[in-house]
Coordinates of C-alpha atoms in Angstrom, one line a residue:
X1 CA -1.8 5.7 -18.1
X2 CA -1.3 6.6 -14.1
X3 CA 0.2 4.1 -11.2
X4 CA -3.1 3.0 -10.7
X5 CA -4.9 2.2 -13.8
X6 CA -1.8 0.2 -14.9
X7 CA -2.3 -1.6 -11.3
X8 CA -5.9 -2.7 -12.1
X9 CA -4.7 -3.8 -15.8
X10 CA -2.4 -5.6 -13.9
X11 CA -4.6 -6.8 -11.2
X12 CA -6.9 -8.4 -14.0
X13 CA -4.7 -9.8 -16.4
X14 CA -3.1 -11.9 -13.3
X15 CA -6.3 -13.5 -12.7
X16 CA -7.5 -14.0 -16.3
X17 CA -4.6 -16.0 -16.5
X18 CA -4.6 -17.8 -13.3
X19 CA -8.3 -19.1 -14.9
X20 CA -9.0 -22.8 -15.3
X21 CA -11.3 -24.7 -17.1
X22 CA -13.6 -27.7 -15.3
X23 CA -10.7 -30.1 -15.7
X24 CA -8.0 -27.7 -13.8
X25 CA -6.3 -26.5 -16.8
X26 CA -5.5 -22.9 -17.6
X27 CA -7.8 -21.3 -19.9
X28 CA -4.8 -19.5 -21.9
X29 CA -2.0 -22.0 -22.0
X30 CA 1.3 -21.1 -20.4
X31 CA 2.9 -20.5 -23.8
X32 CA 0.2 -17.8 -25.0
X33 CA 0.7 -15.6 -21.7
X34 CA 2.1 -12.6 -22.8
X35 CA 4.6 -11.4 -19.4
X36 CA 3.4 -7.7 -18.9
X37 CA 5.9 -4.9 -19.3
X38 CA 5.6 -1.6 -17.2
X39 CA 7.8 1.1 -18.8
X40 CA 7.8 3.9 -16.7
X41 CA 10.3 6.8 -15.0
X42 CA 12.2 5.7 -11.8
X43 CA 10.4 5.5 -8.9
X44 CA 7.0 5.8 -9.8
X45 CA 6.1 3.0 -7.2
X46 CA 6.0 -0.1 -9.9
X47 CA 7.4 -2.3 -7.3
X48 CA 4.9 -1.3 -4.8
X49 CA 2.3 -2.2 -6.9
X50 CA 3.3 -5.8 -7.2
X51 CA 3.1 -6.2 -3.7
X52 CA -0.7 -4.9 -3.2
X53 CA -1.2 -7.1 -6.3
X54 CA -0.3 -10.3 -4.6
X55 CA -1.4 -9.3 -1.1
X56 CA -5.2 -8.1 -2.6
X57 CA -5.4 -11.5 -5.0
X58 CA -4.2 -14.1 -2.0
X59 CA -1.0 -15.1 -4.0
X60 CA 2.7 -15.5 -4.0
X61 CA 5.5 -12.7 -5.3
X62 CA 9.0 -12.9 -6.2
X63 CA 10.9 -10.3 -7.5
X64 CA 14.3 -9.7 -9.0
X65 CA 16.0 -6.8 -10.1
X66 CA 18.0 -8.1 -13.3
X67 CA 20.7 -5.7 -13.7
X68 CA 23.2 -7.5 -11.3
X69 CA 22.4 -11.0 -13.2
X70 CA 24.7 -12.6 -15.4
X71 CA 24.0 -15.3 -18.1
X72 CA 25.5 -17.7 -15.4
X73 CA 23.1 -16.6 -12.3
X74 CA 20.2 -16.0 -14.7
X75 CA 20.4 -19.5 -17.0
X76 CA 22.4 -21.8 -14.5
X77 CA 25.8 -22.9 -14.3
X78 CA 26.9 -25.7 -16.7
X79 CA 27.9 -29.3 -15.6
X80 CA 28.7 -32.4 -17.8
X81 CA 26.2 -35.2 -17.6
X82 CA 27.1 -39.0 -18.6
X83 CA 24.3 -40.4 -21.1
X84 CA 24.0 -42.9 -23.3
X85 CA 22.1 -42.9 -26.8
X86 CA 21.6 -46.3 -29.3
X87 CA 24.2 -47.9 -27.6
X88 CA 26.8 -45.3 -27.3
X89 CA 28.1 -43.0 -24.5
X90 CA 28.1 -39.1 -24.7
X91 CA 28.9 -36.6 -22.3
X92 CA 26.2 -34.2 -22.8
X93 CA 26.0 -30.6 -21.4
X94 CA 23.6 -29.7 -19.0
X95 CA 22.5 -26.3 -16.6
X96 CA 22.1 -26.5 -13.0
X97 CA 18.5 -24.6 -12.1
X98 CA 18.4 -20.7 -12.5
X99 CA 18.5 -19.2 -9.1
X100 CA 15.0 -17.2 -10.1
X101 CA 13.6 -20.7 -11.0
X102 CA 14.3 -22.2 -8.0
X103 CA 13.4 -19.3 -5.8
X104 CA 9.9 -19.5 -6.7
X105 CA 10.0 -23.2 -6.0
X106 CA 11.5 -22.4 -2.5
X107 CA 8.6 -19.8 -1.8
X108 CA 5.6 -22.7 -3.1
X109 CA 7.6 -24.9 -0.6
X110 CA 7.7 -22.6 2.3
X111 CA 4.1 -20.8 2.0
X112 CA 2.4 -23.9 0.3
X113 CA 1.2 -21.1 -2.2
X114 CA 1.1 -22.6 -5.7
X115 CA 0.3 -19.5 -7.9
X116 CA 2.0 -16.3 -8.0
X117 CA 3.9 -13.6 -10.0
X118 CA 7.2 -13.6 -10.8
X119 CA 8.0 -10.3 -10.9
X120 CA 11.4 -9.2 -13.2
X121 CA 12.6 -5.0 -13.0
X122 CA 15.3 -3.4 -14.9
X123 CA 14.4 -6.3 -17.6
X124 CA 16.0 -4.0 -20.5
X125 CA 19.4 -3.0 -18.5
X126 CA 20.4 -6.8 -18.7
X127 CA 23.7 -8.0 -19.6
X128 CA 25.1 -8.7 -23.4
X129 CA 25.5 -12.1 -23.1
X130 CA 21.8 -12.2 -21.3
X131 CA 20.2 -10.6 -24.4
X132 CA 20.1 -13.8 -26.3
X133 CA 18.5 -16.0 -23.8
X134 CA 15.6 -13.2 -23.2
X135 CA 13.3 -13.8 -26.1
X136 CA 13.0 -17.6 -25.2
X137 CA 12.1 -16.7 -21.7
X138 CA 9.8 -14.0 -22.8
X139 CA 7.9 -16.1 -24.7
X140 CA 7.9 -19.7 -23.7
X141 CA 8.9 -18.8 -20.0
X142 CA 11.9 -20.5 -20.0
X143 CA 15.6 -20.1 -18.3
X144 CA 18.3 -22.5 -19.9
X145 CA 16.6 -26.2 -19.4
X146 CA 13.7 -24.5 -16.5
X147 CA 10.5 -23.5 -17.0
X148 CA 8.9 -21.3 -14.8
X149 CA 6.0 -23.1 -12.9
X150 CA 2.4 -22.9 -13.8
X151 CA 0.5 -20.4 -12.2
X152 CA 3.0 -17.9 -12.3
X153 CA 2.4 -14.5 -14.3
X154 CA 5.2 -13.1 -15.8
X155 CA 5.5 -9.3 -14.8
X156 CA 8.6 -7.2 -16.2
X157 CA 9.6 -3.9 -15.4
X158 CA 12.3 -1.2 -16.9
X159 CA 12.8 2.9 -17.2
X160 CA 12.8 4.4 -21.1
X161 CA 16.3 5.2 -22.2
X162 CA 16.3 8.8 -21.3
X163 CA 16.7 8.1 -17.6
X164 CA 18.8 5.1 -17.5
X165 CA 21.8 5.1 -19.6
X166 CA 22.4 1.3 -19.5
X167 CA 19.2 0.4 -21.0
X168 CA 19.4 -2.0 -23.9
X169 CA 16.2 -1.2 -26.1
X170 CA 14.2 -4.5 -27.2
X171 CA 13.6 -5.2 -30.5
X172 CA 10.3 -5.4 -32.6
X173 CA 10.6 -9.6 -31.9
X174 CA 11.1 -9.0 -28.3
X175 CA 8.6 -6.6 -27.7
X176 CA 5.7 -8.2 -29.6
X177 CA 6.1 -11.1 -26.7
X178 CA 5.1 -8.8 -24.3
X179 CA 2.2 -6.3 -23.3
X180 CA 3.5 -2.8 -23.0
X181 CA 2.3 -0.3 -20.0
X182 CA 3.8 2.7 -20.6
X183 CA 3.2 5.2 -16.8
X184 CA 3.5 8.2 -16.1
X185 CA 4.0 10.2 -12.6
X186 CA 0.1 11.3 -11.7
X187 CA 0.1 13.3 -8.5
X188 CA -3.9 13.1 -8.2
X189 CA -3.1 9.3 -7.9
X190 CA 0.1 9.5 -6.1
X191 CA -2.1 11.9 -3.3
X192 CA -4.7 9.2 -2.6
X193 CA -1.4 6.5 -2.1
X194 CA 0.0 9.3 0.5
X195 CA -3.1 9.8 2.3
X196 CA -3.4 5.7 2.9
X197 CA -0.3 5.6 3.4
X198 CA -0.2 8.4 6.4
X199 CA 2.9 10.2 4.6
X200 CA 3.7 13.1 6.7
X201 CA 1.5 15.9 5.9
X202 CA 4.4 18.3 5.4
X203 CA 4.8 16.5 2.3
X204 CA 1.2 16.2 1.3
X205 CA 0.5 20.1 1.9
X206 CA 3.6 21.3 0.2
X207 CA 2.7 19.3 -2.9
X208 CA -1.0 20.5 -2.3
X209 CA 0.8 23.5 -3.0
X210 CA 3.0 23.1 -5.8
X211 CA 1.8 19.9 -7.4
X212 CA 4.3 21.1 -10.2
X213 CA 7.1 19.9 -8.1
X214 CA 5.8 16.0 -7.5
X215 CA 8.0 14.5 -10.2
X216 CA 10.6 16.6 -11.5
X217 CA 13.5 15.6 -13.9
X218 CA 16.2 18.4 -16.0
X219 CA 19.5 18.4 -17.2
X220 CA 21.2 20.9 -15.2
X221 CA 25.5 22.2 -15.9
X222 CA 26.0 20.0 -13.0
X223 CA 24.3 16.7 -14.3
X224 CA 20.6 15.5 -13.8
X225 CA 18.7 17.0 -11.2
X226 CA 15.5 15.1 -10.1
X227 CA 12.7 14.5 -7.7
X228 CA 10.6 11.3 -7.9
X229 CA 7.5 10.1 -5.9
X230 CA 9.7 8.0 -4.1
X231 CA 12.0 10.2 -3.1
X232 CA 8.7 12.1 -1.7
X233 CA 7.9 8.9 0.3
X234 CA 11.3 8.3 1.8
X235 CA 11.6 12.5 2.9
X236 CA 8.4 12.0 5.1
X237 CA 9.4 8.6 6.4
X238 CA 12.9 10.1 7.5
X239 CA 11.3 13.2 8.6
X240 CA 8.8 11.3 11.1
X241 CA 11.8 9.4 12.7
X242 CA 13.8 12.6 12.9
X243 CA 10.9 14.4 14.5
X244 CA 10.2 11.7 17.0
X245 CA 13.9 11.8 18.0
X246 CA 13.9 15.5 18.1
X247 CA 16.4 16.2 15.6
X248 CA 17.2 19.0 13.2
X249 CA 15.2 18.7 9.7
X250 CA 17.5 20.3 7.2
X251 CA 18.5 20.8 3.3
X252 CA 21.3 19.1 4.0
X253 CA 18.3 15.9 5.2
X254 CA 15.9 16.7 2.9
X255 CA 18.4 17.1 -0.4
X256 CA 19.7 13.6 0.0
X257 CA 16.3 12.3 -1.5
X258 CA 15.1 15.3 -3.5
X259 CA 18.1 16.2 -5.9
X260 CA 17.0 19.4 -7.0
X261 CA 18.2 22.7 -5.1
X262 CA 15.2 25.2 -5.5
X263 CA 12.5 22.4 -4.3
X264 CA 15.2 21.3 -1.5
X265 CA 15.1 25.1 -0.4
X266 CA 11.5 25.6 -1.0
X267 CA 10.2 22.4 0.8
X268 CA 12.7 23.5 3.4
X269 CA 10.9 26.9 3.8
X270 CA 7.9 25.8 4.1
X271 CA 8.1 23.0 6.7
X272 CA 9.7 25.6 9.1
X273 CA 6.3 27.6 8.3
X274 CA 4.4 24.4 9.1
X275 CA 5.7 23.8 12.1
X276 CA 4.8 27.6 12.8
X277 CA 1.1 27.2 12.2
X278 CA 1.2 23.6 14.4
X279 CA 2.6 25.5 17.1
X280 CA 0.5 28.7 16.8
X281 CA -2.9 27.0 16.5
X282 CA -3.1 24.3 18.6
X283 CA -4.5 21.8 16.2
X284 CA -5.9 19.8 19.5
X285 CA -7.5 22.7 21.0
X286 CA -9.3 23.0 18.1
X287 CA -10.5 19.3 17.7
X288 CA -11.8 19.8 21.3
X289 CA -13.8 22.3 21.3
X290 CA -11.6 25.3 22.4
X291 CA -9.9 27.3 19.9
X292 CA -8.3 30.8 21.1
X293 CA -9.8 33.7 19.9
X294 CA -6.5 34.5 18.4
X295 CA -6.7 31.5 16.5
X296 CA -9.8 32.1 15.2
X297 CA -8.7 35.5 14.3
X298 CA -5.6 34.7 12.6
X299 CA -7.4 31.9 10.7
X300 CA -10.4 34.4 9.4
X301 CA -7.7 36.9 7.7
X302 CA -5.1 34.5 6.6
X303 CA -4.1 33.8 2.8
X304 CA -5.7 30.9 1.2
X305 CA -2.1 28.8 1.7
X306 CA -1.7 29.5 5.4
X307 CA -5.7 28.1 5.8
X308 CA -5.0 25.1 3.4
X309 CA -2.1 24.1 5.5
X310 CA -4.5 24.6 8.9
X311 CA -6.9 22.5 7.0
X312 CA -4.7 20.1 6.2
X313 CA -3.2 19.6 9.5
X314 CA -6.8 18.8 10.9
X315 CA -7.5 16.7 8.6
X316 CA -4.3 14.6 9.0
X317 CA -4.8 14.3 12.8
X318 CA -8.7 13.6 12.3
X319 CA -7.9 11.3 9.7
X320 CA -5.3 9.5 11.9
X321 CA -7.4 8.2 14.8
X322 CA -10.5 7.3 12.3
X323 CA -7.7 5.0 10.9
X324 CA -6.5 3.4 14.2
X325 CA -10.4 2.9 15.1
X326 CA -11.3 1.4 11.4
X327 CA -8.4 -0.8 12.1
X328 CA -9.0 -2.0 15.2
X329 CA -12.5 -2.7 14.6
X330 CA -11.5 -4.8 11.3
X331 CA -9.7 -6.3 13.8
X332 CA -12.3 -7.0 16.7
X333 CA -14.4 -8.3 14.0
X334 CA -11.8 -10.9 12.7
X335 CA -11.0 -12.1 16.5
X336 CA -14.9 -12.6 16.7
X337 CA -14.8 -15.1 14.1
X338 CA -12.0 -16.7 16.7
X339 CA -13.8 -16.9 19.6
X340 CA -17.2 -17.9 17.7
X341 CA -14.9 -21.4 17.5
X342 CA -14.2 -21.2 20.5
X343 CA -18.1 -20.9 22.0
X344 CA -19.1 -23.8 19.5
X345 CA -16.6 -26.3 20.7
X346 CA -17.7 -25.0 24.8
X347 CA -21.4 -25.8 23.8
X348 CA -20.5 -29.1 22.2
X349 CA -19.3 -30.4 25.2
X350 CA -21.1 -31.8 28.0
X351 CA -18.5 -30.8 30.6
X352 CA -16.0 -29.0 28.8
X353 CA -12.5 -28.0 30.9
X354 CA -10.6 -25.4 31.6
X355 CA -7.7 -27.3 29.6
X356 CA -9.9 -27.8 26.6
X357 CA -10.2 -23.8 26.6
X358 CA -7.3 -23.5 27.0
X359 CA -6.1 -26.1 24.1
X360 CA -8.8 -24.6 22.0
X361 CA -6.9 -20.5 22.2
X362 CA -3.3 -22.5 21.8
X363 CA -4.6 -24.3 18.5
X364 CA -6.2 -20.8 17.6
X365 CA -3.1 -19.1 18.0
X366 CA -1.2 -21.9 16.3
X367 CA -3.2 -21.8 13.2
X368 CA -2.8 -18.1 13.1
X369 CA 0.6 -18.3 13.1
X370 CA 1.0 -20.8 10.2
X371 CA -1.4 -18.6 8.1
X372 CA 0.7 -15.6 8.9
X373 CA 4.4 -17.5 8.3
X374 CA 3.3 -18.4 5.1
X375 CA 1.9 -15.2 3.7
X376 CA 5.0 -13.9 5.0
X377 CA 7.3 -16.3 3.3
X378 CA 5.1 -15.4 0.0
X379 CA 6.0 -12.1 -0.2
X380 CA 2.0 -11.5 0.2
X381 CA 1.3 -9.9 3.8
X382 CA 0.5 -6.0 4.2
X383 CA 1.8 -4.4 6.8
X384 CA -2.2 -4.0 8.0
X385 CA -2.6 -7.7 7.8
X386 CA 0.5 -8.5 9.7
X387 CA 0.0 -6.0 12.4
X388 CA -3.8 -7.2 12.6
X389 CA -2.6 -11.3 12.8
X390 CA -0.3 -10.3 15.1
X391 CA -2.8 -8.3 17.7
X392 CA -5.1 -11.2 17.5
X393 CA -2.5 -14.0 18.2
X394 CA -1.7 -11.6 21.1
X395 CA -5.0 -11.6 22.7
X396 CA -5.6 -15.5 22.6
X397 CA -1.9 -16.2 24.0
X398 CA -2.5 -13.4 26.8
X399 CA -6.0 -15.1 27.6
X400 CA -4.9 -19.0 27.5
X401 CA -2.5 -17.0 30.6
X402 CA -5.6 -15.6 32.3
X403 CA -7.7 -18.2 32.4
X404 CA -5.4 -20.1 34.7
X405 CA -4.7 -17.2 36.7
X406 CA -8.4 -17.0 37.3
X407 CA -10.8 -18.7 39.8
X408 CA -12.4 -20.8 37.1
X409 CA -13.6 -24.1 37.8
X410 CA -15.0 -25.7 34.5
X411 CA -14.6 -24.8 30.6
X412 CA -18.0 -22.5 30.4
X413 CA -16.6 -20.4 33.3
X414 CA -12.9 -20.2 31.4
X415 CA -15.0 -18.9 28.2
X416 CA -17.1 -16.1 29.8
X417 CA -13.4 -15.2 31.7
X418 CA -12.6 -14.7 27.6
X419 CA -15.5 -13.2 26.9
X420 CA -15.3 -10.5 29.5
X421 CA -11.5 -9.6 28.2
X422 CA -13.3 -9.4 24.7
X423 CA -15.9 -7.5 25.9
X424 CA -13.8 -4.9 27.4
X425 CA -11.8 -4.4 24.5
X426 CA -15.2 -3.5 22.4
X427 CA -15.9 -1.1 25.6
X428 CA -12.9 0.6 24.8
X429 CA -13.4 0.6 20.9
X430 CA -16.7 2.2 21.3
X431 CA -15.5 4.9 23.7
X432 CA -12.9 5.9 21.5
X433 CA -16.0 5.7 18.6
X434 CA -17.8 8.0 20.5
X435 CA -14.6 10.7 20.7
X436 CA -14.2 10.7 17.2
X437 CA -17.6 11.6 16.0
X438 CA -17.4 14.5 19.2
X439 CA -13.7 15.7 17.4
X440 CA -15.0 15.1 13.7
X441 CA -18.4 17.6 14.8
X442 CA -15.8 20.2 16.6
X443 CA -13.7 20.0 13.2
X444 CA -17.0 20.9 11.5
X445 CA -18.3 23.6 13.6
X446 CA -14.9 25.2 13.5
X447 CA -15.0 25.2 9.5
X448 CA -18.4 26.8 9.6
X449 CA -17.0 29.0 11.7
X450 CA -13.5 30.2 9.6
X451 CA -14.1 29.0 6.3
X452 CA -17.6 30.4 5.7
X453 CA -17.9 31.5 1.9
X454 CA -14.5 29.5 1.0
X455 CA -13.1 26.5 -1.1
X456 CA -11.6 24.8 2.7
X457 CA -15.5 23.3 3.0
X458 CA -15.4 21.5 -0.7
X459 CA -11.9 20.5 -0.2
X460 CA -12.8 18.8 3.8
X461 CA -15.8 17.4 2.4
X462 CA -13.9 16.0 -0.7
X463 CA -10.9 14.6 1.9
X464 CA -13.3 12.9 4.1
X465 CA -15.1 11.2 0.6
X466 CA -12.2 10.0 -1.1
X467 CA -9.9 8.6 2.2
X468 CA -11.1 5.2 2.4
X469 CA -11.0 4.8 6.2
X470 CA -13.2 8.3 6.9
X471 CA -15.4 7.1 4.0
X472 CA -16.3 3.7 5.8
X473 CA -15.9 5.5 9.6
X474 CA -18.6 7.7 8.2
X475 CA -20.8 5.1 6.7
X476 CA -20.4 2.8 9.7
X477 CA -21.0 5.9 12.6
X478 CA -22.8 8.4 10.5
X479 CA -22.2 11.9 10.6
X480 CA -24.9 14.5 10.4
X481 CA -22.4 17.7 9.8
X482 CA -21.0 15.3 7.0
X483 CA -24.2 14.6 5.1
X484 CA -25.1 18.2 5.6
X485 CA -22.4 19.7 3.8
X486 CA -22.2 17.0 1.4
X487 CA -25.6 17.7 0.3
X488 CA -25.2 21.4 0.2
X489 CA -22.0 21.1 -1.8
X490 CA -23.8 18.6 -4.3
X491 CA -26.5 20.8 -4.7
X492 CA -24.4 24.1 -5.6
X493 CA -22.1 21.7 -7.8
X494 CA -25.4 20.7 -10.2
X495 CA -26.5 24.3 -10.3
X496 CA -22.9 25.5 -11.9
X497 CA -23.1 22.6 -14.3
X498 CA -26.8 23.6 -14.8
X499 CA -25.2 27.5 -15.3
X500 CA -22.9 26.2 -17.8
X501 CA -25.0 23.7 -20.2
X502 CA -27.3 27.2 -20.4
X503 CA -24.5 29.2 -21.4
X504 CA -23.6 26.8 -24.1
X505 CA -27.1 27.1 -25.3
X506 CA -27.1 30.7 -25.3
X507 CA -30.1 30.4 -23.7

């Protein structure tokens, strides 16, 4: 299975075991939980999918990577403990609390989050003297003397033995504890990550290109020589720094997280074409409505690659500033809630104050905070979420400022002061609305224009469907070039499938 179908197995065995019956119990005791194993190549994004795990279900994650952990660090230390059975005096043995035990009771402390995933990697490198201990956890979740809390779902990870030399493989009694994943690198999949993500589109156009080169892995007269998805991810984020600092992109950059020398060189080649075609087309000039006549020339006889790279530098910079807007609209939407509060405690109040406002933004703010600490502290915040909390907590700390700098005399005048800063904001969201759909048509009348005949319309049409932010920017602002196209496209589709069931009729 791909990244993303193991994710959703994932997704749903978590919450079919965080069930409870009317009296608060878990529907499948602790005991019969099988701990889920992914086995998968390197850096196929397992760990990432943890994270979106417990930031989409609302709960806590703690991961370890076991391949530094000894049986000490792992079970506990020993210490001697003085008891006393029918009368006589032992001294018994005992284990201080695992370190991974008492993590996840330091998380449940710190976000008040009781339920979560404990989340193990590299579970078949551990040690020798680990091995032992691994079955018991495995199956009764237990580290020397600790149990792991209830409400926390097991989750292990490791790499087959081919690419990881110091993997121990589990036995038949180990592994019939645990349900088995195995992954495998999907590039369709991986694409639809990169495009949420906003990886650089360098990356995403090259591998548009040669999708044979997304996860690559040979033995080579000078060792292993491979390229991974993460190593795809961590060229574009060092190659958007670089480029904002106006520094030289190289092999010598780009072969520190792509170990193989013909992609290094190839990937190489084509970004310095890239960068070409974004400096001889103008990509803005064509988003506004005033494309050279050389552009259009150049664009009309180019080879398919050159005018899937132009496409897919459009899209990237379309698909960029639908993002911002969907984001900042989730986020006006989310303040709303806010200052709904806000107006129903003014109302309430016969004679509200300009203090009570005031008071009212502050205990806002306040609670936003706490809700943001402790999905921080849980290892379950996105980076949207955190940037969105954070915007909001901004607005109601700069407008508890205003208000008092204001020539407001009573509570209702401090709320419409609030209001009006509010308002403004949504003035500027729908401004920026507006230049989006008036970009997204341009984009559309410059296809019609270049790509007439080709694949470039199916492939823009198919980009703006499957992105989710264009997808909901589209439903929420409409788009008549979209639905257009889309129809057309539709249409033609049905009448090849129609072409092809009569063809298998011999008809």
């Amino acid at each position: 299975m791909n990244i993303k179908e193991a994710k959703n197995y994932i997704k749903d065995s978590v919450r079919i075991y965080l069930k409870k019956d009317p009296f608060g119990e878990y529907r499948i005791p602790v005991v019969r939980q099988r701990p889920i194993f992914l086995l998968g190549a390197p850096g196929l994004g397992k760990t990432a999918i943890m994270e979106q795990i417990a930031q989409e279900l609302g709960i806590a994650l703690v991961s370890y990577s076991m391949t530094h952990h000894t049986r000490q660090s792992a079970l506990g230390l020993p210490f001697i403990r003085h008891k006393e059975y029918e009368g006589m005096e032992y001294d018994v043995s005992e284990y201080t609390m695992s370190e991974i035990i008492s993590s996840i009771y330091d998380v449940m402390e710190e976000s008040g989050i009781k339920e979560g995933i404990l989340f193990l990697d590299e579970i078949n490198c551990i040690s020798e003297t680990l091995a032992p201990s691994m079955l018991q956890f495995l199956q009764y979740k237990v580290f020397g003397r600790h149990k792991v809390p209830e409400g926390w779902v097991i989750v292990t990870a490791g790499n087959p033995p081919e690419y990881n030399k110091s993997v121990r493989e589990f036995d038949v009694v180990t592994m019939d504890r645990l349900k088995v994943l195995e992954i495998e690198a999907d590039y369709k999949i991986w694409k639809e990550y990169a495009v949420m993500k906003g990886l650089h589109n360098a990356v995403t156009n090259y591998l548009e290109l040669k999708k044979d080169d997304f996860y690559h892995m040979e033995m080579t007269v000078n060792g292993r020589s491979y390229v991974t998805a993460r190593g795809w991810e961590d060229v574009s984020e060092i190659i958007t720094l670089y480029e904002e600092e106006n520094l030289k992109v190289d092999e010598t950059l780009v072969g520190q997280y792509l170990r193989n020398e013909r992609i290094v060189k190839e990937f190489c080649a084509y970004y310095d074409l890239y960068n070409k075609y974004k400096k001889d087309y103008k990509i803005e000039e064509i988003l506004e409505r005033e494309p050279s006549q050389t552009a259009k020339e150049r664009a009309q006889t180019a080879s398919f690659d050159e005018r899937l790279s132009l496409l897919g530098m459009l899209l990237d910079k379309m698909q960029s500033e639908i993002k911002e807007n969907i984001e900042k609209s989730e986020y006006m939407t989310e303040l709303l809630t806010s200052l709904k509060a806000l107006k129903l405690m003014v109302n309430k109040s016969e004679q509200p104050l300009v203090e009570d406002v005031a008071g009212m933004l502050k205990k806002l703010a306040e609670g936003k905070k706490k809700s943001l600490q402790s999905l921080e502290k849980a290892g379950a915040l996105s980076n949207f979420e955190k940037k969105k909390s954070r915007q909001i907590i901004l607005f109601l700390e700069e407008a508890q400022k205003e208000i008092y700098g204001q020539e407001v005399t009573d509570g209702a005048q401090a709320f419409l002061a609030v209001k009006r800063k509010f308002d403004g904001q949504v003035s500027v969201m729908k401004e920026e609305t507006m230049k989006i759909k008036d970009r997204l048509h341009n984009f559309f009348t410059f296809a019609e224009e270049i790509f007439t005949g080709g694949n470039e319309m199916l492939i823009l049409i198919t980009e703006l469907t499957v992105n989710t932010y264009s997808a909901k920017f589209i439903s929420m602002f409409g788009s008549e070039d979209y639905q257009k196209h889309a129809k057309e496209l539709m249409l033609t589709e049905r009448q090849n499938e129609l072409q092809q069931e009569i063809a298998a009729l011999e008809l």
